[in-house]
Amino acid sequence: MPVVQSAYSGPPRYLYNAHLQTIIPSLTRKVPGVVYERERLTLSDGDFVDLDWVDGGNRRLVVLTHGLEGDSQRHYIRGTARLFAQAEYDVLAWNCRSCSGEMNRAFRLYNHGEIGDFGEVITHALRTKPYEEVVLIGYSMGGNITFKYLGVHGHEAPDVIRRAVAVSAPTDLLASANLLDLPSNRFYRNRFMRKLTAKISQKAALYPGRLDMSRLKDVKVWEDFDNFFSAPVNGYRDAQDFYQQASAVHYMPGIQIPVLLLNAQNDPILSPECSPVWLAQKRSTIYLEVSASGGHVGFLQPRDPFTYAERRSLAFATEKL
């Protein structure tokens, strides 16, 4: 029953609620000392993703996947990159399609359930250098992608992938989508909606007739946006099909390596369904840690340049289980 008692003692006192624990790190945290080398990877369909490397000449690699409308420059990615580089890992922080500062070419974008691109990134990394050990770490959407990939591929995943961590991962998308519609979560909903609408508008301009932008006026809840835009641009039948196919919780029983799911109980945009205790109790490979506080991708610690999530990820990657 690998349900882990969290050792997170909580954030600095001034971060006294979940929203501050979520928003303040995103707005104010700076992580110096991370210098990436960028590489453009052409995907099998002719599109591209941009990869940001920290190559220290090591035999171990950590692959980092960002959250919705994030990128390799987000504080949580840079913090994890810096910590793992100090621990003698090479780092590959990849940017999902359209997230590296340049719009991708294809009609489709990226989404919580897209594991094909992730698989191509991993395959490319292993061709680049004969790594002896690989660790996968994903934040929010990136955690869902990571766990879905491992669950779908099971025993067929590359043997060198030894551990994985998902932080603040919406493993049940339907439950999380419903939370975004709460009045208390208006800030997050509006922020995501604004950024995604800008990208959808670009796709509509590049591919006339493929999307009906007049439906924006009909968006009342988050599921409407996914029905009218997220689903068709990413090849799903509708929002419910998207939620079903993309939610990692449906695939996690297939995970064959030790993985850690670290969520906060006070996360404003994750429901209890995203922390499946029943699954951790049944599967010896799935470690679940739910802290009392931390917010969404927050986990700041007093007088520490690294977050609890970053330090916990490194500890899980290196500890003997």
CSV table of C-alpha atoms in Angstrom, one decimal:
chain,number,residue,atom,x,y,z
A,1,MET,CA,0.0,0.0,0.0
A,2,PRO,CA,2.4,2.8,-1.2
A,3,VAL,CA,0.4,5.7,0.1
A,4,VAL,CA,3.1,7.9,1.4
A,5,GLN,CA,2.9,10.2,4.4
A,6,SER,CA,4.1,13.6,3.1
A,7,ALA,CA,7.1,15.3,4.7
A,8,TYR,CA,6.2,18.7,3.3
A,9,SER,CA,6.0,21.1,6.3
A,10,GLY,CA,4.3,23.8,4.3
A,11,PRO,CA,5.2,27.1,2.5
A,12,PRO,CA,6.4,30.4,4.0
A,13,ARG,CA,3.8,31.9,6.4
A,14,TYR,CA,2.8,34.7,4.0
A,15,LEU,CA,1.5,32.1,1.5
A,16,TYR,CA,-1.5,31.4,3.8
A,17,ASN,CA,-4.0,30.0,1.3
A,18,ALA,CA,-4.0,27.7,-1.8
A,19,HIS,CA,-4.3,30.6,-4.3
A,20,LEU,CA,-1.3,32.4,-3.0
A,21,GLN,CA,0.7,29.1,-2.9
A,22,THR,CA,-0.2,28.6,-6.5
A,23,ILE,CA,0.1,32.1,-8.0
A,24,ILE,CA,3.0,33.7,-6.1
A,25,PRO,CA,5.6,31.2,-7.3
A,26,SER,CA,4.4,31.5,-10.9
A,27,LEU,CA,4.7,35.3,-10.8
A,28,THR,CA,7.8,35.9,-8.7
A,29,ARG,CA,10.1,32.9,-8.5
A,30,LYS,CA,13.3,33.2,-10.5
A,31,VAL,CA,15.7,30.3,-11.1
A,32,PRO,CA,19.2,31.5,-12.2
A,33,GLY,CA,22.0,29.3,-13.4
A,34,VAL,CA,20.2,27.3,-16.1
A,35,VAL,CA,21.6,27.6,-19.6
A,36,TYR,CA,19.8,25.6,-22.3
A,37,GLU,CA,21.1,24.4,-25.6
A,38,ARG,CA,18.1,24.3,-28.0
A,39,GLU,CA,17.5,21.6,-30.6
A,40,ARG,CA,14.6,21.4,-33.0
A,41,LEU,CA,13.2,17.9,-33.4
A,42,THR,CA,11.2,17.1,-36.6
A,43,LEU,CA,8.4,14.8,-35.8
A,44,SER,CA,7.2,11.9,-37.9
A,45,ASP,CA,4.3,14.0,-39.3
A,46,GLY,CA,6.6,16.7,-40.4
A,47,ASP,CA,5.8,19.1,-37.6
A,48,PHE,CA,8.3,20.0,-34.9
A,49,VAL,CA,8.9,20.5,-31.2
A,50,ASP,CA,11.8,22.3,-29.6
A,51,LEU,CA,14.1,20.6,-27.0
A,52,ASP,CA,16.1,22.4,-24.4
A,53,TRP,CA,19.1,20.6,-23.2
A,54,VAL,CA,21.5,20.9,-20.3
A,55,ASP,CA,24.3,18.5,-21.4
A,56,GLY,CA,26.8,17.9,-18.6
A,57,GLY,CA,28.3,14.8,-20.1
A,58,ASN,CA,26.5,12.5,-17.7
A,59,ARG,CA,25.2,8.9,-18.1
A,60,ARG,CA,21.8,9.7,-16.5
A,61,LEU,CA,19.1,11.8,-18.0
A,62,VAL,CA,16.0,13.5,-16.7
A,63,VAL,CA,13.2,14.4,-19.1
A,64,LEU,CA,10.9,17.3,-18.0
A,65,THR,CA,7.4,18.0,-19.3
A,66,HIS,CA,5.7,21.3,-18.6
A,67,GLY,CA,2.0,22.1,-17.8
A,68,LEU,CA,-0.8,23.6,-19.9
A,69,GLU,CA,0.4,26.7,-21.7
A,70,GLY,CA,3.8,26.3,-20.0
A,71,ASP,CA,7.2,25.9,-21.5
A,72,SER,CA,10.8,25.0,-20.5
A,73,GLN,CA,11.3,28.4,-19.0
A,74,ARG,CA,8.7,28.0,-16.3
A,75,HIS,CA,10.1,28.2,-12.8
A,76,TYR,CA,9.3,24.6,-11.9
A,77,ILE,CA,11.0,23.3,-15.0
A,78,ARG,CA,14.1,25.5,-14.5
A,79,GLY,CA,14.2,24.6,-10.8
A,80,THR,CA,14.1,20.9,-11.5
A,81,ALA,CA,16.6,21.2,-14.2
A,82,ARG,CA,19.1,23.0,-12.0
A,83,LEU,CA,18.7,20.6,-9.1
A,84,PHE,CA,19.1,17.5,-11.3
A,85,ALA,CA,22.1,19.0,-13.2
A,86,GLN,CA,23.7,19.6,-9.8
A,87,ALA,CA,23.1,15.9,-9.1
A,88,GLU,CA,24.9,14.9,-12.3
A,89,TYR,CA,22.0,14.3,-14.6
A,90,ASP,CA,21.8,15.6,-18.1
A,91,VAL,CA,18.5,17.5,-18.6
A,92,LEU,CA,16.0,17.5,-21.5
A,93,ALA,CA,13.2,20.0,-21.0
A,94,TRP,CA,11.0,19.7,-24.1
A,95,ASN,CA,8.4,22.2,-25.3
A,96,CYS,CA,5.0,20.8,-26.5
A,97,ARG,CA,3.9,21.9,-30.0
A,98,SER,CA,3.3,25.6,-30.1
A,99,CYS,CA,4.8,26.2,-26.7
A,100,SER,CA,8.4,27.2,-27.5
A,101,GLY,CA,7.6,30.7,-28.8
A,102,GLU,CA,6.8,29.7,-32.4
A,103,MET,CA,3.5,28.3,-33.6
A,104,ASN,CA,3.7,24.7,-34.9
A,105,ARG,CA,2.9,24.0,-38.5
A,106,ALA,CA,0.2,21.3,-38.3
A,107,PHE,CA,-3.5,22.0,-37.6
A,108,ARG,CA,-3.3,20.2,-34.4
A,109,LEU,CA,-1.9,21.6,-31.1
A,110,TYR,CA,-1.0,19.6,-28.0
A,111,ASN,CA,-3.1,18.2,-25.2
A,112,HIS,CA,-3.1,16.3,-22.0
A,113,GLY,CA,-3.5,12.9,-23.7
A,114,GLU,CA,-0.9,13.4,-26.5
A,115,ILE,CA,1.8,10.8,-25.8
A,116,GLY,CA,3.0,10.3,-29.4
A,117,ASP,CA,5.2,13.4,-29.4
A,118,PHE,CA,6.5,12.5,-25.9
A,119,GLY,CA,7.5,9.0,-27.2
A,120,GLU,CA,9.4,10.5,-30.2
A,121,VAL,CA,11.2,12.9,-27.8
A,122,ILE,CA,12.3,10.0,-25.6
A,123,THR,CA,13.3,7.9,-28.6
A,124,HIS,CA,15.4,10.8,-30.0
A,125,ALA,CA,17.1,11.3,-26.6
A,126,LEU,CA,18.1,7.7,-26.4
A,127,ARG,CA,19.6,7.8,-29.9
A,128,THR,CA,21.5,11.0,-29.0
A,129,LYS,CA,23.5,9.3,-26.2
A,130,PRO,CA,23.5,5.8,-24.7
A,131,TYR,CA,22.1,6.8,-21.3
A,132,GLU,CA,22.2,4.2,-18.6
A,133,GLU,CA,19.3,5.6,-16.6
A,134,VAL,CA,16.3,7.9,-17.5
A,135,VAL,CA,13.9,9.6,-15.1
A,136,LEU,CA,10.7,11.2,-16.3
A,137,ILE,CA,9.2,14.2,-14.4
A,138,GLY,CA,6.0,16.0,-15.4
A,139,TYR,CA,4.2,19.0,-13.9
A,140,SER,CA,0.4,19.4,-14.1
A,141,MET,CA,-0.5,18.4,-17.7
A,142,GLY,CA,3.0,17.1,-18.1
A,143,GLY,CA,2.5,14.7,-15.2
A,144,ASN,CA,-0.7,13.4,-16.8
A,145,ILE,CA,1.2,12.9,-20.1
A,146,THR,CA,4.0,11.1,-18.4
A,147,PHE,CA,1.8,8.6,-16.5
A,148,LYS,CA,-0.4,8.0,-19.6
A,149,TYR,CA,2.7,7.2,-21.6
A,150,LEU,CA,4.0,4.8,-19.0
A,151,GLY,CA,0.6,3.1,-18.6
A,152,VAL,CA,0.0,2.7,-22.3
A,153,HIS,CA,3.4,1.3,-23.1
A,154,GLY,CA,3.9,-0.8,-19.9
A,155,HIS,CA,6.6,-3.4,-20.4
A,156,GLU,CA,7.3,-2.0,-23.9
A,157,ALA,CA,8.6,1.3,-22.5
A,158,PRO,CA,12.4,1.6,-22.8
A,159,ASP,CA,14.2,-0.4,-20.1
A,160,VAL,CA,16.4,2.6,-19.2
A,161,ILE,CA,13.4,4.5,-17.8
A,162,ARG,CA,13.7,3.7,-14.1
A,163,ARG,CA,11.5,6.1,-12.3
A,164,ALA,CA,8.9,8.8,-12.9
A,165,VAL,CA,7.3,11.6,-10.9
A,166,ALA,CA,4.1,13.6,-11.6
A,167,VAL,CA,3.4,16.8,-9.7
A,168,SER,CA,0.0,18.4,-9.4
A,169,ALA,CA,-1.2,16.1,-12.2
A,170,PRO,CA,-4.9,16.3,-13.3
A,171,THR,CA,-5.1,12.5,-13.8
A,172,ASP,CA,-8.9,12.8,-14.0
A,173,LEU,CA,-9.6,15.5,-16.6
A,174,LEU,CA,-13.4,15.6,-16.3
A,175,ALA,CA,-13.2,16.3,-12.5
A,176,SER,CA,-10.6,19.0,-13.0
A,177,ALA,CA,-12.5,20.7,-15.9
A,178,ASN,CA,-15.5,21.0,-13.6
A,179,LEU,CA,-13.4,22.7,-10.9
A,180,LEU,CA,-12.3,25.4,-13.4
A,181,ASP,CA,-15.8,26.6,-13.6
A,182,LEU,CA,-16.0,27.4,-9.9
A,183,PRO,CA,-16.2,31.2,-9.2
A,184,SER,CA,-13.1,30.9,-6.9
A,185,ASN,CA,-11.1,29.5,-9.9
A,186,ARG,CA,-12.0,32.3,-12.3
A,187,PHE,CA,-8.4,33.6,-12.4
A,188,TYR,CA,-7.1,30.2,-13.7
A,189,ARG,CA,-10.0,29.7,-16.1
A,190,ASN,CA,-9.6,33.1,-17.6
A,191,ARG,CA,-5.8,32.8,-17.9
A,192,PHE,CA,-6.0,29.4,-19.6
A,193,MET,CA,-8.9,30.4,-21.8
A,194,ARG,CA,-7.2,33.6,-23.0
A,195,LYS,CA,-4.0,31.9,-24.0
A,196,LEU,CA,-5.7,28.9,-25.7
A,197,THR,CA,-8.1,31.1,-27.5
A,198,ALA,CA,-5.2,33.1,-29.0
A,199,LYS,CA,-3.7,29.9,-30.3
A,200,ILE,CA,-7.0,28.5,-31.6
A,201,SER,CA,-7.6,31.8,-33.4
A,202,GLN,CA,-4.2,31.4,-35.1
A,203,LYS,CA,-5.1,27.9,-36.2
A,204,ALA,CA,-8.4,29.1,-37.6
A,205,ALA,CA,-6.7,31.8,-39.6
A,206,LEU,CA,-4.1,29.3,-41.0
A,207,TYR,CA,-6.7,26.6,-41.7
A,208,PRO,CA,-9.9,28.4,-42.9
A,209,GLY,CA,-13.1,26.4,-42.4
A,210,ARG,CA,-11.7,23.9,-39.9
A,211,LEU,CA,-12.9,25.8,-36.8
A,212,ASP,CA,-16.0,27.9,-36.2
A,213,MET,CA,-14.7,30.8,-34.1
A,214,SER,CA,-18.3,32.2,-33.8
A,215,ARG,CA,-18.8,29.5,-31.2
A,216,LEU,CA,-16.7,31.4,-28.7
A,217,LYS,CA,-19.8,33.4,-27.8
A,218,ASP,CA,-21.5,30.1,-26.8
A,219,VAL,CA,-18.8,29.1,-24.3
A,220,LYS,CA,-20.4,29.1,-20.9
A,221,VAL,CA,-18.4,26.4,-19.1
A,222,TRP,CA,-15.0,24.9,-19.7
A,223,GLU,CA,-16.5,21.8,-21.3
A,224,ASP,CA,-18.0,24.0,-24.0
A,225,PHE,CA,-14.6,25.3,-24.9
A,226,ASP,CA,-13.3,21.7,-25.1
A,227,ASN,CA,-16.3,20.6,-27.2
A,228,PHE,CA,-16.0,23.5,-29.7
A,229,PHE,CA,-12.3,23.8,-29.9
A,230,SER,CA,-10.0,21.5,-27.9
A,231,ALA,CA,-11.6,18.3,-29.1
A,232,PRO,CA,-11.7,19.1,-32.9
A,233,VAL,CA,-8.3,20.6,-33.1
A,234,ASN,CA,-6.8,17.6,-31.4
A,235,GLY,CA,-8.8,14.8,-33.2
A,236,TYR,CA,-11.2,13.9,-30.4
A,237,ARG,CA,-15.0,13.3,-31.1
A,238,ASP,CA,-16.1,15.7,-28.3
A,239,ALA,CA,-15.1,16.9,-24.8
A,240,GLN,CA,-16.2,13.7,-23.2
A,241,ASP,CA,-14.2,11.6,-25.6
A,242,PHE,CA,-11.2,13.9,-24.9
A,243,TYR,CA,-11.6,13.5,-21.1
A,244,GLN,CA,-11.9,9.7,-21.3
A,245,GLN,CA,-9.0,9.1,-23.7
A,246,ALA,CA,-6.6,11.7,-22.2
A,247,SER,CA,-7.0,11.0,-18.4
A,248,ALA,CA,-4.0,9.1,-17.1
A,249,VAL,CA,-6.0,7.4,-14.4
A,250,HIS,CA,-7.5,5.1,-17.0
A,251,TYR,CA,-4.0,3.9,-18.0
A,252,MET,CA,-2.0,4.0,-14.7
A,253,PRO,CA,-2.7,0.3,-13.9
A,254,GLY,CA,-0.4,-0.6,-16.7
A,255,ILE,CA,2.6,1.3,-15.2
A,256,GLN,CA,5.5,-1.1,-14.6
A,257,ILE,CA,8.1,1.0,-12.9
A,258,PRO,CA,8.1,2.9,-9.6
A,259,VAL,CA,6.3,6.2,-10.0
A,260,LEU,CA,5.4,9.0,-7.5
A,261,LEU,CA,2.2,11.1,-7.8
A,262,LEU,CA,2.6,14.2,-5.6
A,263,ASN,CA,-0.5,16.3,-5.2
A,264,ALA,CA,-1.6,18.9,-2.7
A,265,GLN,CA,-4.9,18.4,-0.8
A,266,ASN,CA,-5.6,22.2,-1.2
A,267,ASP,CA,-4.8,22.3,-4.9
A,268,PRO,CA,-7.6,24.6,-6.3
A,269,ILE,CA,-7.8,22.9,-9.6
A,270,LEU,CA,-7.4,19.2,-8.7
A,271,SER,CA,-10.3,17.2,-7.4
A,272,PRO,CA,-9.8,14.2,-5.0
A,273,GLU,CA,-10.3,11.9,-8.0
A,274,CYS,CA,-6.9,13.1,-9.3
A,275,SER,CA,-5.2,11.4,-6.3
A,276,PRO,CA,-6.5,7.8,-6.7
A,277,VAL,CA,-5.9,6.2,-3.3
A,278,TRP,CA,-7.6,3.0,-4.5
A,279,LEU,CA,-5.0,2.6,-7.3
A,280,ALA,CA,-2.0,3.2,-5.1
A,281,GLN,CA,-3.4,0.6,-2.7
A,282,LYS,CA,-3.7,-2.0,-5.5
A,283,ARG,CA,-0.5,-1.3,-7.5
A,284,SER,CA,2.9,-1.7,-5.8
A,285,THR,CA,4.6,0.5,-8.4
A,286,ILE,CA,2.4,3.6,-7.8
A,287,TYR,CA,3.4,5.8,-4.8
A,288,LEU,CA,0.9,8.5,-3.9
A,289,GLU,CA,1.8,11.4,-1.7
A,290,VAL,CA,-0.8,14.0,-0.9
A,291,SER,CA,0.4,17.0,1.2
A,292,ALA,CA,-1.9,19.2,3.2
A,293,SER,CA,-0.8,22.3,1.4
A,294,GLY,CA,1.3,23.4,-1.6
A,295,GLY,CA,-1.3,24.7,-4.0
A,296,HIS,CA,-1.0,23.8,-7.7
A,297,VAL,CA,2.7,23.4,-8.7
A,298,GLY,CA,3.7,25.5,-5.7
A,299,PHE,CA,5.3,23.7,-2.9
A,300,LEU,CA,7.6,26.6,-1.9
A,301,GLN,CA,9.8,26.1,1.2
A,302,PRO,CA,11.1,28.7,3.7
A,303,ARG,CA,14.7,29.7,3.0
A,304,ASP,CA,15.2,27.1,0.2
A,305,PRO,CA,15.9,27.9,-3.4
A,306,PHE,CA,14.2,24.7,-4.4
A,307,THR,CA,10.6,23.6,-3.9
A,308,TYR,CA,9.6,20.6,-2.0
A,309,ALA,CA,8.4,19.0,-5.3
A,310,GLU,CA,11.8,19.4,-6.9
A,311,ARG,CA,13.7,18.0,-3.9
A,312,ARG,CA,11.2,15.2,-3.5
A,313,SER,CA,11.5,14.3,-7.2
A,314,LEU,CA,15.3,14.0,-6.9
A,315,ALA,CA,15.0,11.9,-3.7
A,316,PHE,CA,12.5,9.5,-5.3
A,317,ALA,CA,14.6,9.2,-8.4
A,318,THR,CA,17.7,8.2,-6.4
A,319,GLU,CA,16.3,6.3,-3.4
A,320,LYS,CA,16.2,2.6,-3.0
A,321,LEU,CA,12.6,1.3,-2.7
